[in-house]
Short mmCIF file of C-alpha atoms in Angstrom, two decimals:
data_model
loop_
_atom_site.label_atom_id
_atom_site.label_comp_id
_atom_site.label_asym_id
_atom_site.label_seq_id
_atom_site.Cartn_x
_atom_site.Cartn_y
_atom_site.Cartn_z
CA MET A 1263 10.51 35.47 6.42
CA ALA A 1264 14.07 34.36 6.66
CA GLY A 1265 14.94 30.93 5.24
CA PRO A 1266 16.34 28.92 8.15
CA VAL A 1267 19.19 26.68 7.09
CA LYS A 1268 18.05 23.55 8.85
CA ASP A 1269 14.75 23.65 7.13
CA ARG A 1270 16.39 23.91 3.77
CA GLU A 1271 18.46 20.82 4.40
CA ALA A 1272 15.43 18.98 5.61
CA PHE A 1273 13.51 19.98 2.51
CA GLN A 1274 16.35 18.78 0.33
CA ARG A 1275 16.25 15.51 2.13
CA LEU A 1276 12.53 15.15 1.66
CA ASN A 1277 12.89 16.00 -1.99
CA PHE A 1278 15.65 13.46 -2.39
CA LEU A 1279 13.62 10.75 -0.72
CA TYR A 1280 10.67 11.43 -2.97
CA GLN A 1281 12.84 11.24 -6.09
CA ALA A 1282 14.50 8.14 -4.85
CA ALA A 1283 11.12 6.46 -4.37
CA HIS A 1284 10.20 7.33 -7.96
CA CYS A 1285 13.52 6.12 -9.17
CA VAL A 1286 13.17 2.74 -7.44
CA LEU A 1287 9.67 2.28 -8.80
CA ALA A 1288 10.83 3.12 -12.27
CA GLN A 1289 13.48 0.46 -12.17
CA ASP A 1290 11.20 -2.21 -10.81
CA PRO A 1291 7.45 -1.78 -11.01
CA GLU A 1292 6.64 -4.92 -9.11
CA ASN A 1293 8.27 -4.25 -5.83
CA GLN A 1294 6.66 -1.36 -4.01
CA ALA A 1295 8.01 -2.19 -0.59
CA LEU A 1296 11.07 -0.07 -0.91
CA ALA A 1297 9.21 2.97 -2.28
CA ARG A 1298 6.79 2.61 0.58
CA PHE A 1299 9.66 2.52 3.07
CA TYR A 1300 11.11 5.74 1.60
CA CYS A 1301 7.79 7.45 1.65
CA HIS A 1302 7.22 6.44 5.25
CA THR A 1303 10.58 7.82 6.25
CA GLU A 1304 9.64 10.97 4.41
CA ARG A 1305 6.34 11.34 6.21
CA THR A 1306 8.01 10.70 9.62
CA ILE A 1307 10.57 13.46 8.92
CA ALA A 1308 7.93 15.91 7.89
CA LYS A 1309 5.95 15.12 10.95
CA ARG A 1310 8.86 15.41 13.25
CA LEU A 1311 10.06 18.69 11.89
CA VAL A 1312 6.57 20.02 11.05
CA LEU A 1313 7.24 20.91 7.48
CA ARG A 1314 4.56 22.09 5.08
CA ARG A 1315 4.29 20.29 1.82
CA ASP A 1316 2.76 21.27 -1.40
CA PRO A 1317 -0.69 19.70 -1.97
CA SER A 1318 0.28 18.37 -5.35
CA VAL A 1319 3.05 16.30 -3.69
CA LYS A 1320 0.82 15.26 -0.80
CA ARG A 1321 -1.73 13.81 -3.18
CA THR A 1322 0.63 11.24 -4.58
CA LEU A 1323 1.27 9.77 -1.20
CA CYS A 1324 -1.26 7.50 0.40
CA ARG A 1325 -2.11 8.57 3.90
CA GLY A 1326 -2.93 5.17 5.21
CA CYS A 1327 0.00 2.94 4.16
CA SER A 1328 2.28 5.82 2.90
CA SER A 1329 3.01 4.21 -0.42
CA LEU A 1330 3.74 6.20 -3.48
CA LEU A 1331 0.66 6.41 -5.62
CA VAL A 1332 1.10 6.08 -9.35
CA PRO A 1333 -2.22 5.99 -11.16
CA GLY A 1334 -2.46 2.78 -13.12
CA LEU A 1335 0.24 1.07 -11.18
CA THR A 1336 -0.36 1.46 -7.49
CA CYS A 1337 -3.74 3.09 -7.34
CA THR A 1338 -6.77 3.54 -9.45
CA GLN A 1339 -8.29 6.83 -10.36
CA ARG A 1340 -11.85 7.29 -11.27
CA GLN A 1341 -14.18 10.21 -12.02
CA ARG A 1342 -17.43 10.20 -10.18
CA ARG A 1343 -20.33 12.50 -9.86
CA HIS A 1344 -21.80 13.15 -6.50
CA ARG A 1345 -24.65 15.63 -5.96
CA GLY A 1346 -23.97 17.35 -9.20
CA GLN A 1347 -20.27 17.88 -8.62
CA ARG A 1348 -17.46 16.10 -10.30
CA TRP A 1349 -15.01 14.35 -8.01
CA THR A 1350 -11.83 12.49 -8.72
CA VAL A 1351 -11.52 9.41 -6.54
CA GLN A 1352 -8.08 7.88 -6.00
CA THR A 1353 -7.98 4.50 -4.31
CA CYS A 1354 -4.79 3.04 -3.07
CA LEU A 1355 -4.55 -0.63 -3.94
CA THR A 1356 -2.68 -1.83 -0.90
CA CYS A 1357 -4.64 -0.38 1.96
CA ARG A 1358 -7.72 0.37 -0.08
CA ARG A 1359 -8.01 3.81 1.16
CA SER A 1360 -9.68 6.35 -1.07
CA GLN A 1361 -9.19 10.00 -1.42
CA ARG A 1362 -11.59 12.39 -3.10
CA PHE A 1363 -10.81 15.59 -4.81
CA LEU A 1364 -13.24 18.04 -6.16
CA ASN A 1365 -12.82 18.71 -9.76
CA ASP A 1366 -14.39 21.92 -10.76
CA PRO A 1367 -13.55 23.73 -13.99
CA GLY A 1368 -14.38 27.09 -12.60
CA HIS A 1369 -12.16 26.76 -9.59
CA VAL A 1370 -9.03 28.86 -9.32
CA LEU A 1371 -5.94 26.97 -8.34
CA TRP A 1372 -5.04 27.79 -4.79
CA GLY A 1373 -1.32 27.87 -5.41
CA ASP A 1374 -1.79 30.51 -8.01
CA ARG A 1375 -3.64 32.91 -5.84
CA PRO A 1376 -1.96 36.30 -5.37
CA GLU A 1377 -1.26 35.77 -1.64
CA ALA A 1378 0.64 32.61 -2.25
CA GLN A 1379 2.75 34.24 -4.89
CA LEU A 1380 3.57 37.16 -2.78
CA GLY A 1381 4.73 34.83 -0.07
CA SER A 1382 7.07 32.88 -2.33
CA GLN A 1383 8.45 36.06 -3.87
CA ALA A 1384 9.22 37.57 -0.47
CA GLU A 1385 11.27 34.42 0.38
CA GLU A 1386 13.35 34.86 -2.74
CA MET B 1271 -24.03 -18.57 -33.44
CA LYS B 1272 -20.86 -17.75 -31.56
CA SER B 1273 -18.90 -17.60 -34.74
CA VAL B 1274 -21.23 -14.91 -36.03
CA ILE B 1275 -20.58 -12.67 -33.02
CA TYR B 1276 -16.96 -13.50 -32.20
CA HIS B 1277 -15.44 -13.43 -35.54
CA ALA B 1278 -12.03 -12.02 -36.14
CA PHE B 1279 -11.78 -9.18 -38.50
CA SER B 1280 -10.76 -9.99 -42.02
CA GLN B 1281 -7.74 -8.12 -43.32
CA LYS B 1282 -9.80 -5.82 -45.50
CA GLU B 1283 -12.10 -4.80 -42.68
CA ALA B 1284 -9.13 -4.33 -40.41
CA ASP B 1285 -7.53 -1.90 -42.84
CA GLU B 1286 -10.75 -0.13 -43.38
CA LEU B 1287 -11.44 0.43 -39.70
CA ASP B 1288 -7.83 1.10 -38.96
CA VAL B 1289 -7.66 -1.57 -36.29
CA GLN B 1290 -4.63 -3.65 -35.41
CA HIS B 1291 -5.25 -7.31 -36.14
CA SER B 1292 -3.43 -9.16 -33.38
CA GLY B 1293 -3.17 -12.87 -33.12
CA VAL B 1294 -5.11 -15.05 -30.79
CA GLN B 1295 -2.12 -15.79 -28.64
CA GLN B 1296 -1.41 -12.22 -28.10
CA ALA B 1297 -4.97 -11.38 -27.29
CA GLU B 1298 -5.13 -14.12 -24.66
CA ALA B 1299 -1.81 -13.04 -23.16
CA PHE B 1300 -3.10 -9.50 -22.99
CA VAL B 1301 -6.32 -10.50 -21.21
CA ARG B 1302 -4.40 -12.58 -18.72
CA ALA B 1303 -1.98 -9.80 -17.92
CA PHE B 1304 -4.82 -7.38 -17.57
CA LEU B 1305 -6.65 -9.62 -15.15
CA ARG B 1306 -3.53 -10.18 -13.21
CA ARG B 1307 -3.01 -6.43 -12.91
CA SER B 1308 -6.50 -5.67 -11.92
CA MET B 1309 -6.93 -8.45 -9.34
CA PRO B 1310 -3.58 -8.67 -7.58
CA HIS B 1311 -4.89 -10.23 -4.43
CA MET B 1312 -6.13 -13.40 -6.10
CA SER B 1313 -3.77 -16.12 -6.86
CA ARG B 1314 -3.23 -17.34 -10.35
CA GLN B 1315 -5.18 -20.50 -9.68
CA ALA B 1316 -8.17 -18.62 -8.48
CA ARG B 1317 -8.15 -16.49 -11.59
CA GLU B 1318 -8.00 -19.45 -13.89
CA ASP B 1319 -10.92 -20.91 -11.94
CA GLN B 1320 -12.89 -17.84 -12.44
CA LEU B 1321 -12.35 -17.96 -16.12
CA GLN B 1322 -13.05 -21.61 -16.59
CA ARG B 1323 -15.85 -22.37 -14.19
CA LYS B 1324 -18.85 -20.46 -13.24
CA ALA B 1325 -19.77 -20.59 -9.64
CA VAL B 1326 -23.36 -21.20 -8.70
CA VAL B 1327 -24.56 -18.97 -5.87
CA LEU B 1328 -26.44 -21.07 -3.37
CA GLU B 1329 -26.93 -18.63 -0.60
CA TYR B 1330 -26.78 -14.94 -0.59
CA PHE B 1331 -25.35 -13.17 2.36
CA THR B 1332 -26.36 -9.59 2.83
CA ARG B 1333 -23.87 -8.99 5.59
CA ARG B 1334 -22.24 -5.78 4.63
CA LYS B 1335 -19.08 -5.09 6.60
CA ARG B 1336 -18.08 -1.55 6.08
CA LYS B 1337 -14.37 -1.11 5.73
CA GLU B 1338 -13.75 1.17 8.62
CA LYS B 1339 -12.96 4.68 7.53
CA LYS B 1340 -9.91 5.33 9.56
CA ARG B 1341 -10.31 8.24 11.81
CA LYS B 1342 -6.67 8.32 12.61
CA SER B 1343 -4.89 9.28 9.45
CA ARG B 1344 -2.13 6.78 10.20
CA GLY B 1345 -3.91 3.51 10.42
CA LEU B 1346 -3.08 0.57 12.63
CA SER B 1347 0.62 -0.06 12.79
CA ALA B 1348 0.46 -3.77 13.41
CA ARG B 1349 -1.63 -4.30 10.39
CA GLN B 1350 0.75 -2.19 8.31
CA ARG B 1351 3.76 -4.24 9.32
CA ARG B 1352 1.92 -7.34 8.45
CA GLU B 1353 1.49 -6.10 4.93
CA LEU B 1354 5.17 -6.67 4.33
CA ARG B 1355 6.32 -3.17 4.20
CA LEU B 1356 9.84 -4.49 4.43
CA PHE B 1357 11.59 -6.52 1.88
CA ASP B 1358 10.79 -9.91 0.74
CA ILE B 1359 13.43 -12.25 -0.57
CA LYS B 1360 12.33 -12.24 -4.15
CA PRO B 1361 13.74 -8.83 -4.91
CA GLU B 1362 17.12 -10.40 -4.60
CA GLN B 1363 16.71 -11.18 -8.22
CA GLN B 1364 16.92 -7.49 -8.81
CA ARG B 1365 20.49 -7.10 -9.60
CA TYR B 1366 22.81 -4.60 -8.06
CA SER B 1367 22.82 -2.79 -11.40
CA LEU B 1368 19.20 -1.77 -10.84
CA PHE B 1369 20.25 0.34 -7.89
CA LEU B 1370 23.02 2.21 -9.57
CA PRO B 1371 20.72 5.02 -10.77
CA LEU B 1372 19.68 5.46 -7.19
CA HIS B 1373 23.36 5.82 -6.30
CA GLU B 1374 23.79 8.51 -8.97
CA LEU B 1375 20.84 10.33 -7.56
CA TRP B 1376 22.35 10.23 -4.12
CA LYS B 1377 25.63 11.55 -5.38
CA GLN B 1378 23.92 14.50 -6.92
CA TYR B 1379 22.01 15.11 -3.78
CA ILE B 1380 25.11 15.18 -1.63
CA ARG B 1381 26.96 17.42 -4.02
CA ASP B 1382 24.09 19.75 -4.01
CA LEU B 1383 23.98 19.69 -0.23
CA CYS B 1384 27.62 20.54 0.22
CA ASN B 1385 27.83 23.11 -2.58
CA GLY B 1386 30.94 21.77 -4.13
CA LEU B 1387 33.13 18.75 -4.41
CA LYS B 1388 36.01 19.51 -2.13
CA PRO B 1389 35.89 23.01 -0.80
CA ASP B 1390 39.02 22.39 1.31
CA THR B 1391 37.39 24.19 4.05
CA GLN B 1392 35.81 23.04 7.29
CA PRO B 1393 35.38 19.29 7.16
CA GLN B 1394 33.30 19.93 10.20
CA MET B 1395 30.66 21.49 8.08
CA ILE B 1396 30.52 18.59 5.78
CA GLN B 1397 30.25 16.25 8.73
CA ALA B 1398 27.49 18.26 10.25
CA LYS B 1399 25.56 18.16 7.05
CA LEU B 1400 26.11 14.47 6.66
CA LEU B 1401 24.64 13.90 10.04
CA LYS B 1402 21.38 15.37 8.94
CA ALA B 1403 21.59 14.00 5.46
CA ASP B 1404 19.97 10.86 4.24
CA LEU B 1405 22.13 7.89 3.44
CA HIS B 1406 19.79 5.82 1.38
CA GLY B 1407 21.54 4.92 -1.79
CA ALA B 1408 25.08 5.49 -0.60
CA ILE B 1409 27.86 3.04 -1.05
CA ILE B 1410 28.84 1.98 2.42
CA SER B 1411 31.67 -0.31 3.51
CA VAL B 1412 32.47 -1.71 6.90
CA THR B 1413 36.05 -0.96 8.00
CA LYS B 1414 36.16 -2.03 11.60
CA SER B 1415 33.87 -4.26 13.49
CA LYS B 1416 33.82 -6.36 16.49
CA CYS B 1417 32.71 -9.29 14.46
CA PRO B 1418 35.39 -9.92 11.88
CA SER B 1419 33.09 -11.49 9.31
CA TYR B 1420 31.47 -8.11 8.70
CA VAL B 1421 34.65 -6.32 7.84
CA GLY B 1422 34.96 -5.46 4.15
CA VAL B 1423 31.35 -5.73 3.25
CA THR B 1424 30.47 -3.13 0.60
CA GLY B 1425 27.24 -2.22 -1.02
CA ILE B 1426 24.46 0.14 -1.63
CA LEU B 1427 22.34 1.07 1.40
CA LEU B 1428 18.73 0.24 0.83
CA GLN B 1429 17.05 0.53 4.16
CA GLU B 1430 18.01 2.02 7.42
CA THR B 1431 16.10 1.06 10.52
CA LYS B 1432 16.81 1.63 14.14
CA HIS B 1433 19.67 -0.80 14.72
CA VAL B 1434 20.42 -2.07 11.31
CA PHE B 1435 21.56 -1.31 7.77
CA LYS B 1436 20.36 -3.32 4.86
CA ILE B 1437 22.80 -3.49 2.07
CA VAL B 1438 22.88 -5.05 -1.32
CA THR B 1439 26.34 -6.27 -2.28
CA GLN B 1440 27.65 -6.63 -5.75
CA GLU B 1441 26.82 -10.31 -5.84
CA ASP B 1442 23.12 -9.34 -5.34
CA ARG B 1443 22.98 -10.57 -1.82
CA LEU B 1444 20.96 -8.73 0.75
CA LYS B 1445 23.14 -8.22 3.83
CA VAL B 1446 21.82 -7.09 7.12
CA ILE B 1447 24.45 -5.41 9.23
CA PRO B 1448 23.84 -4.20 12.74
CA LYS B 1449 25.02 -0.75 13.51
CA LEU B 1450 26.31 -1.49 16.91
CA ASN B 1451 30.01 -1.79 17.29
CA CYS B 1452 30.86 -1.13 13.71
CA VAL B 1453 32.64 1.62 11.81
CA PHE B 1454 31.30 2.44 8.36
CA THR B 1455 32.98 4.34 5.60
CA VAL B 1456 31.17 6.67 3.29
CA GLU B 1457 32.93 8.06 0.28
CA ILE B 1458 31.92 11.04 -1.76
CA ASP B 1459 34.14 12.29 -4.55
CA GLY B 1460 37.36 11.59 -2.73
CA PHE B 1461 36.06 12.78 0.59
CA VAL B 1462 36.04 9.94 3.06
CA SER B 1463 34.22 9.96 6.33
CA TYR B 1464 33.90 7.41 9.06
CA ILE B 1465 30.61 6.77 10.81
CA TYR B 1466 30.65 5.24 14.22
CA GLY B 1467 27.65 3.05 14.17
CA SER B 1468 27.20 2.85 17.92
CA LYS B 1469 26.24 6.50 17.98
CA PHE B 1470 23.76 6.08 15.19
CA GLN B 1471 21.27 3.88 16.89
CA LEU B 1472 18.37 5.94 15.68
CA ARG B 1473 15.83 5.64 12.94
CA SER B 1474 16.93 7.77 10.03
CA SER B 1475 13.99 10.08 10.35
CA GLU B 1476 14.83 10.75 13.98
CA ARG B 1477 18.37 11.51 13.12
CA SER B 1478 17.53 14.61 11.16
CA ALA B 1479 15.60 15.97 14.08
CA LYS B 1480 18.15 15.26 16.77
CA LYS B 1481 21.13 17.34 17.69
CA PHE B 1482 24.30 15.41 18.31
CA LYS B 1483 26.70 16.05 21.13
CA ALA B 1484 30.27 14.86 21.21
CA LYS B 1485 30.18 12.60 24.22
CA GLY B 1486 33.27 10.59 24.82
CA THR B 1487 35.20 8.85 22.12
CA ILE B 1488 34.10 5.34 21.64
CA ASP B 1489 36.27 3.14 19.71
CA LEU B 1490 34.26 0.45 18.09
#
């Protein structure tokens, strides 16, 4: 797969916005409005240009209010058991929307699967 | 009886159990800060009330209102706006110096985007990249404007919405400048470019998706 130039610029922009949101939050932990604005812009760009994002990055953004989730500061993270499985529950404090992730020690990370690695190597 | 249970550690016991013996003041301050952090939606008065008085429950309502699991992953936009996603005035106390690291980040991003400081080739390419690039965190100044009071305003761009730039000046004032009929100057490493605001009447996210055509020269 060729790497189209426009996409690379767009990805750089997304990356920059994400880092900027982190930077702003690091400077001032009380005010999350600006970080939320940046993450909302980021989400709109990704939606408009239909870009695929890595799950680990998607998990730190709230889907409801699109604020940047930092456990302990903007969201709470708890471990729960449900039907014999261990889930991690993340709850955003502003819109009170919760996300659940299955937490299974025997599970292989999906990014490390051989198909995914082949894909990224072919791009390089 | 209380003193038997709630008794501060003596120094010897503290050393033995390897526990920090903090003062009463500090412990209280810690508890208050913790409560403030865990219950942000209650006002300070309500929290103090909870600590001092104990409410007696007279009637018990079993009306359980489920918070609606949003089927749309976006959520209602009107409700979102109401939650003050935009700025409030209090962050004006955050000085201009707090946004300088953001500006440094932006400079690095732009340098990375253009692959070099001044390649001396194709200013058009730089301009094309700037069109798609993100301007949050840039230092912007107004050079020409129909309204003379806007000319010369300089600061770091914090928010960009459809018609407006929000800028923090060096005196920590939040300035809101409309894009219409204004010419802005962006400077990167000695490379100056002018932005005609009238052509930029788009949300910043839409701008990276839209192709621009040269359509007539509009002066101001």
